[in-house]
Structure formats: C-alpha cells, structure tokens
Amino acid sequence: MKAIVCHELTGPAALRLEEVAEPRPGPGQVCVRVRACGVNFADSLITRGQYQVQPQPPFSPGFEVAGEVSELGDGVAGFQVGDRVIAMTPHGGYAEQVVVGASRCVAMPAAMPDAHGAAFPVVFGTSHVALWHRARLRAGETLVVHGASGGVGLTAVAIGKQLGARVIATASGPEKLEVARQHGADESIDSHAEDVRARIKELTDGRGADVVYDPVGGDLFAASLRSIAFEGRILVIGFAGGTVPQIPANHLLVKNVDVIGLNWPAYAELNPQVMTESFRILLQWYLEGAIQPYVSAIYRLERAVDALQQVVARKSTGKVVIAVD
C-alpha cells in the first residue's frame, strides 16, 4: 500500500510517498481503509520530533481519518467489516490503510461525506471539549477566538455561537476576518492592523472577555492576559505563532484569572467518557445542520507535503484534507 513516510525528524519537507507493508490489526484494533485524512498543524510537529507523544521513525503522520473498516482484530465488538467510521489515530493517517484501537473509532453518519468526516474530529473535538468541558462557557458570555479563520478557530466560533456566547474573532487581514464573520462571529479584530488589547476592551465596554480561545500564543496571549475580565478564562490550545508564552503569575492573581491548558488527544486514553459525550453532542449538531466543517482545500495523497505546508504557513482557511483513492 502507499503511505507518506517520515524517516528523519527534520520537518515536512523530508516526507516521502512510499510503498509499505499493509498493516494488520491486533487485539482490540481495527484496520481502516482510509478515504480521507485531515491535515493539522500538529502533523508538522510530529515530523520534527516536537509532539507530546512522539513515535520513532519510520512512521506516517495523520491524526484523523474517515473510511471503512477493512479488518477486525480479536475481541472487537460494535463494528463490522464495511462500516464507515471516523477514527482518531495516534499517527499514521497519511496512508491508504491504518490500524487503530476500536475505542478511537465512531460510526460516521450515512449523510456525512468522507471529507467532512476527516475534517471533523480534531478541530471540532478540540474546540468543543475546550469550551464546553474545560472553560465551561456559558450563554451570554463574551468569547474571543484568536486565529479565527483557521481550522480550530472557525470551529471555536461556531461552537461558541451554538453555546450562546457573543463571539469576537481575531485574524490577520480582512479576507480571513470575513470568513470568520460568515461562520457566525459577531465582531472582528484585525490582529495585524489593530491594537488587539484595546479593541477587546472597547468591544466589551471596558470589562474584557470572559473566555479567550488561543491557538496562536505569542503577542496575542499577552494581549489576552491584559484584556481578560474578572474571573475570565484563557484557553491555551497551541502555539501556531511560534512563541510559547511565559505567564506572570501576579497577573492571574489580580483578576482571579484561570489559564487552562488543553491536550485533547489525552482524553482518548485518560477520560474517554468526555470524548464520547462530546462526539455525541457534535454529531447531533451536525445532523441538525447547526455545525459543518469548512473544507477549503483537498489534496491527493501524493501532494500531502504541499497540503501540510499550506497549513504550517497559515495560508489556508478552515480545514485542509487529503483524499486517498
């Protein structure tokens, strides 16, 4: 079978399309015939040896796939060969087939296209668990979403609205802000042209944001800390801006601020009930038409490196997906 393989931890440019042996499922596992795979910024981290759970080369990147079950390992219940599934893979999705624990799979609705299935779990799962479970966002609160036109950012906008919040989107440039507005943002701030801290304060009549969703870090985190409301919560989702913030603890004390980290994949192992309930809610919202993945580009497997570099360069909006024949 064909797969995109990482042999050395030097980044996406070192990935190669190769013929590899077909995987076989072990006990409690299923083999999935991959139809589509979502592309994430974290795929670049794992190719550099910088991911929190790091496999040793050779391996394939890819944390989320949509496809059909092609083989069952011993002891698997609840799935049959031919079932359409969404799978959250530890890695390995950039391939024609992948083996994954059955507990990491959910049934994919018949009405959901493969591209939507592959674009769904990481971004919607991350944003929903962050806002619903970790920050406990309430109706009527003000939510600021940084990087609001990106993969996780757009889902945070949509989920924030679904939970009843007023959403302020930040992004770099008018085109990206327009995408965020089309997905429900109430207000927008150009992070390249405006003073983010001042605009958040202005848009909240000086009170500040109740919750900030930050997948960017760097200067935007600093602006968030200085424009958060009393008892506000800042969600640390990632560091797409490249700089990991150092937090002055005295700032947290003054306003009783919570800074909340999120390692969404950890729920699959450490608290799967949260992930299961989150997916139940999200798939119901999807079937009701309340949320929908925004897939901005689809690449073939042989162009997976191009797809990943688009995401790393922050040139994409919404979600980029790899289609696998």
Coordinates of C-alpha atoms in Angstrom, one line a residue:
M1 CA 0.0 0.0 0.0
K2 CA 1.0 3.7 -0.4
A3 CA 1.9 5.9 2.6
I4 CA 3.6 9.2 3.3
V5 CA 6.6 8.2 5.5
C6 CA 8.8 10.2 7.8
H7 CA 12.3 8.6 8.1
E8 CA 14.0 11.5 9.9
L9 CA 12.8 14.2 12.2
T10 CA 13.7 17.2 10.1
G11 CA 10.2 18.5 9.2
P12 CA 7.5 18.1 6.5
A13 CA 10.0 18.5 3.6
A14 CA 11.5 15.2 4.4
L15 CA 8.3 13.2 4.0
R16 CA 8.2 10.7 1.1
L17 CA 5.5 8.7 -0.7
E18 CA 6.4 5.1 -0.5
E19 CA 5.1 1.5 -0.8
V20 CA 4.9 -0.1 2.6
A21 CA 3.5 -3.3 4.1
E22 CA -0.2 -3.5 4.8
P23 CA -0.9 -3.2 8.5
R24 CA -2.8 -5.9 10.4
P25 CA -4.9 -5.2 13.4
G26 CA -4.1 -6.7 16.8
P27 CA -6.5 -7.5 19.6
G28 CA -9.0 -4.6 20.2
Q29 CA -7.9 -2.9 16.9
V30 CA -9.5 -2.4 13.5
C31 CA -7.9 -1.7 10.2
V32 CA -9.4 1.2 8.4
R33 CA -9.4 1.7 4.6
V34 CA -8.6 5.4 4.5
R35 CA -10.7 7.6 2.2
A36 CA -9.7 11.0 3.6
C37 CA -7.3 12.3 6.2
G38 CA -7.4 15.7 8.0
V39 CA -4.3 17.9 8.0
N40 CA -3.3 19.6 11.2
F41 CA -0.5 22.0 12.4
A42 CA 0.5 19.2 14.8
D43 CA 1.4 17.0 11.8
S44 CA 4.4 19.3 11.3
L45 CA 5.4 19.0 15.0
I46 CA 5.4 15.2 14.9
T47 CA 7.7 15.3 11.8
R48 CA 10.2 17.5 13.8
G49 CA 10.2 15.3 16.9
Q50 CA 8.3 18.0 18.9
Y51 CA 5.0 16.3 19.5
Q52 CA 4.0 15.4 23.1
V53 CA 3.7 11.7 22.2
Q54 CA 6.5 11.1 19.7
P55 CA 6.8 7.9 17.6
Q56 CA 10.3 6.9 16.3
P57 CA 10.8 6.9 12.6
P58 CA 9.7 5.4 10.3
F59 CA 6.1 6.4 10.7
S60 CA 3.3 8.3 8.9
P61 CA 1.7 11.5 10.2
G62 CA -2.0 11.9 10.4
F63 CA -4.3 12.1 13.5
E64 CA -7.8 11.8 11.9
V65 CA -9.2 9.8 9.1
A66 CA -12.5 8.8 7.6
G67 CA -13.0 5.5 5.8
E68 CA -14.3 1.9 6.1
V69 CA -13.4 -0.9 8.5
S70 CA -11.5 -3.4 6.4
E71 CA -10.5 -6.0 9.0
L72 CA -11.3 -6.6 12.7
G73 CA -8.8 -7.7 15.4
D74 CA -9.7 -10.2 18.1
G75 CA -12.2 -9.1 20.7
V76 CA -13.6 -6.1 18.7
A77 CA -17.3 -5.6 19.3
G78 CA -19.6 -2.9 17.8
F79 CA -18.1 -2.7 14.4
Q80 CA -18.2 -4.9 11.3
V81 CA -16.2 -5.0 8.1
G82 CA -17.5 -2.3 5.7
D83 CA -18.7 0.1 8.5
R84 CA -18.0 3.7 7.7
V85 CA -16.1 5.2 10.6
I86 CA -14.2 8.3 11.8
A87 CA -11.0 7.4 13.6
M88 CA -8.7 9.4 15.8
T89 CA -5.3 7.9 15.1
P90 CA -2.2 8.4 17.3
H91 CA -0.4 8.8 13.9
G92 CA -0.5 7.0 10.6
G93 CA -3.4 8.6 8.7
Y94 CA -1.4 9.7 5.7
A95 CA -1.8 6.3 4.2
E96 CA -4.2 4.0 2.3
Q97 CA -4.8 1.9 5.4
V98 CA -4.2 2.5 9.1
V99 CA -4.6 0.3 12.2
V100 CA -6.3 2.0 15.2
G101 CA -7.9 0.9 18.5
A102 CA -11.6 0.3 18.1
S103 CA -12.2 2.7 21.1
R104 CA -10.8 5.5 18.9
C105 CA -13.5 5.0 16.3
V106 CA -17.0 6.3 16.0
A107 CA -19.6 5.5 13.4
M108 CA -19.8 8.0 10.6
P109 CA -23.3 9.2 9.7
A110 CA -24.5 8.0 6.3
A111 CA -25.1 11.6 5.3
M112 CA -21.6 12.7 6.1
P113 CA -19.1 12.9 3.2
D114 CA -15.6 11.4 3.7
A115 CA -14.0 14.9 3.5
H116 CA -16.3 16.1 6.3
G117 CA -15.6 13.0 8.4
A118 CA -11.8 13.6 8.1
A119 CA -12.2 17.3 8.8
F120 CA -14.3 16.8 11.9
P121 CA -12.7 15.2 14.9
V122 CA -9.6 17.2 15.8
V123 CA -10.9 20.7 15.2
F124 CA -14.5 20.2 16.4
G125 CA -13.4 17.9 19.2
T126 CA -10.7 20.3 20.4
S127 CA -13.0 23.3 20.4
H128 CA -16.0 21.6 22.0
V129 CA -14.1 20.0 24.8
A130 CA -12.2 23.2 25.4
L131 CA -15.2 25.5 25.5
W132 CA -17.8 23.1 27.0
H133 CA -15.8 21.0 29.4
R134 CA -12.7 22.9 30.3
A135 CA -13.8 26.6 30.2
R136 CA -17.5 25.9 30.9
L137 CA -18.5 28.7 28.5
R138 CA -22.0 30.0 29.4
A139 CA -24.7 31.6 27.3
G140 CA -24.4 35.4 27.4
E141 CA -20.6 35.4 28.0
T142 CA -18.1 37.1 25.6
L143 CA -15.7 34.7 23.8
V144 CA -12.6 35.9 22.0
V145 CA -11.2 33.5 19.4
H146 CA -7.7 34.1 18.1
G147 CA -6.7 32.7 14.7
A148 CA -10.4 32.6 14.0
S149 CA -10.2 31.7 10.3
G150 CA -8.0 28.6 10.8
G151 CA -9.1 25.0 11.3
V152 CA -9.7 25.1 15.1
G153 CA -10.5 28.8 15.1
L154 CA -13.6 28.5 12.9
T155 CA -14.9 25.6 14.9
A156 CA -14.5 27.6 18.1
V157 CA -16.5 30.5 16.5
A158 CA -19.3 28.1 15.5
I159 CA -19.4 26.2 18.9
G160 CA -19.2 29.5 20.8
K161 CA -22.3 30.7 19.0
Q162 CA -24.0 27.3 19.5
L163 CA -23.4 27.6 23.2
G164 CA -24.9 31.1 23.3
A165 CA -21.8 33.3 23.5
R166 CA -21.1 36.6 21.9
V167 CA -18.0 35.9 19.7
I168 CA -15.2 38.3 18.9
A169 CA -12.9 36.9 16.2
T170 CA -9.3 38.0 15.6
A171 CA -7.4 37.1 12.4
S172 CA -4.7 38.6 10.1
G173 CA -6.4 40.6 7.4
P174 CA -9.9 41.4 6.1
E175 CA -10.3 38.3 3.9
K176 CA -9.7 35.9 6.9
L177 CA -12.0 38.1 9.1
E178 CA -14.7 37.8 6.5
V179 CA -14.5 34.0 6.7
A180 CA -14.9 34.2 10.5
R181 CA -17.9 36.5 10.1
Q182 CA -19.5 34.1 7.6
H183 CA -19.3 31.4 10.3
G184 CA -21.0 33.5 12.9
A185 CA -18.6 35.9 14.5
D186 CA -20.4 38.9 16.0
E187 CA -17.3 41.2 16.0
S188 CA -13.9 41.1 14.4
I189 CA -10.4 42.5 15.0
D190 CA -7.5 42.6 12.5
S191 CA -4.6 41.3 14.6
H192 CA -2.1 42.8 12.1
A193 CA -3.6 46.3 11.8
E194 CA -5.3 46.9 15.2
D195 CA -4.4 47.0 18.9
V196 CA -6.0 43.7 20.0
R197 CA -6.0 44.5 23.7
A198 CA -7.6 48.0 23.2
R199 CA -10.2 46.7 20.7
I200 CA -11.3 43.9 23.1
K201 CA -11.7 46.4 25.9
E202 CA -13.6 48.7 23.6
L203 CA -15.9 46.0 22.3
T204 CA -16.7 44.9 25.9
D205 CA -17.2 48.4 27.3
G206 CA -14.0 48.1 29.3
R207 CA -15.0 44.8 31.0
G208 CA -12.9 42.4 29.0
A209 CA -13.5 39.0 27.6
D210 CA -15.0 36.2 29.7
V211 CA -13.2 33.4 27.8
V212 CA -10.3 33.6 25.3
Y213 CA -9.6 30.7 22.9
D214 CA -5.9 30.9 21.9
P215 CA -4.3 28.5 19.4
V216 CA -1.6 31.2 18.5
G217 CA 0.3 32.3 21.6
G218 CA 3.0 35.0 21.5
D219 CA 1.8 38.6 21.5
L220 CA -1.8 37.6 21.2
F221 CA -1.6 35.7 24.5
A222 CA -0.1 38.8 26.1
A223 CA -2.9 41.0 24.8
S224 CA -5.4 38.4 26.1
L225 CA -4.0 38.5 29.6
R226 CA -4.3 42.3 29.6
S227 CA -7.9 42.3 28.3
I228 CA -9.5 39.4 30.2
A229 CA -12.4 40.1 32.5
F230 CA -12.6 39.4 36.3
E231 CA -12.7 35.6 36.7
G232 CA -12.0 35.2 33.0
R233 CA -10.6 32.0 31.5
I234 CA -7.8 31.8 28.9
L235 CA -7.7 28.5 26.9
V236 CA -4.2 27.5 25.8
I237 CA -4.8 25.5 22.6
G238 CA -1.4 25.8 20.8
F239 CA 1.4 28.0 19.6
A240 CA 0.9 28.5 15.9
G241 CA 2.6 31.8 16.2
G242 CA 5.8 30.0 17.2
T243 CA 6.3 31.6 20.7
V244 CA 5.3 29.8 23.9
P245 CA 4.1 32.5 26.4
Q246 CA 5.7 32.9 29.8
I247 CA 2.9 33.8 32.2
P248 CA 3.5 36.3 35.0
A249 CA 1.6 34.8 37.9
N250 CA 0.8 38.1 39.6
H251 CA -1.4 39.0 36.6
L252 CA -3.5 35.9 37.3
L253 CA -3.9 36.8 40.9
V254 CA -5.1 40.4 40.4
K255 CA -8.2 39.4 38.4
N256 CA -8.7 35.8 39.6
V257 CA -7.8 34.6 36.1
D258 CA -7.7 30.9 35.0
V259 CA -5.2 29.8 32.3
I260 CA -6.5 26.4 31.1
G261 CA -4.4 24.0 29.1
L262 CA -6.0 21.5 26.7
N263 CA -4.4 18.3 25.4
W264 CA -7.4 17.0 23.6
P265 CA -5.9 13.6 22.4
A266 CA -5.3 12.7 26.0
Y267 CA -9.0 12.2 26.6
A268 CA -9.0 9.1 24.4
E269 CA -6.8 7.4 27.0
L270 CA -7.3 9.2 30.3
N271 CA -11.0 10.2 30.3
P272 CA -12.8 8.7 27.2
Q273 CA -16.2 9.4 28.6
V274 CA -15.7 13.1 28.0
M275 CA -14.6 12.5 24.4
T276 CA -17.6 10.1 23.8
E277 CA -20.1 12.6 25.1
S278 CA -18.5 15.4 23.2
F279 CA -18.8 13.5 19.9
R280 CA -22.4 12.5 20.7
I281 CA -23.3 16.2 21.0
L282 CA -21.2 17.3 18.0
L283 CA -22.6 14.7 15.6
Q284 CA -26.1 15.5 16.7
W285 CA -25.5 19.2 15.9
Y286 CA -24.0 18.2 12.6
L287 CA -27.1 16.1 11.7
E288 CA -29.3 19.1 12.7
G289 CA -27.3 21.4 10.4
A290 CA -26.1 23.5 13.3
I291 CA -22.4 23.0 12.5
Q292 CA -20.5 21.9 9.5
P293 CA -16.8 21.5 8.6
Y294 CA -15.4 24.1 6.3
V295 CA -13.1 22.3 3.9
S296 CA -11.1 24.9 2.0
A297 CA -8.8 22.6 0.0
I298 CA -8.5 18.9 -0.9
Y299 CA -5.1 17.4 -2.0
R300 CA -4.3 14.0 -3.3
L301 CA -2.1 11.7 -1.1
E302 CA 0.9 12.3 -3.4
R303 CA 0.6 16.0 -2.6
A304 CA 0.4 15.6 1.2
V305 CA 3.5 17.6 1.8
D306 CA 2.0 20.6 -0.1
A307 CA -1.1 20.3 1.9
L308 CA 0.8 20.3 5.2
Q309 CA 3.0 23.2 4.2
Q310 CA -0.1 25.3 3.4
V311 CA -1.3 24.8 6.9
V312 CA 2.1 25.4 8.5
A313 CA 2.4 28.7 6.6
R314 CA -1.0 29.7 7.8
K315 CA -2.1 30.3 4.2
S316 CA -5.2 28.2 4.5
T317 CA -8.6 29.0 6.0
G318 CA -10.8 26.3 7.6
K319 CA -9.7 22.7 7.1
V320 CA -7.3 21.1 4.6
V321 CA -8.0 17.5 3.7
I322 CA -6.0 14.7 2.0
A323 CA -8.1 12.5 -0.3
V324 CA -6.9 8.9 -0.6
D325 CA -8.0 6.7 -3.5

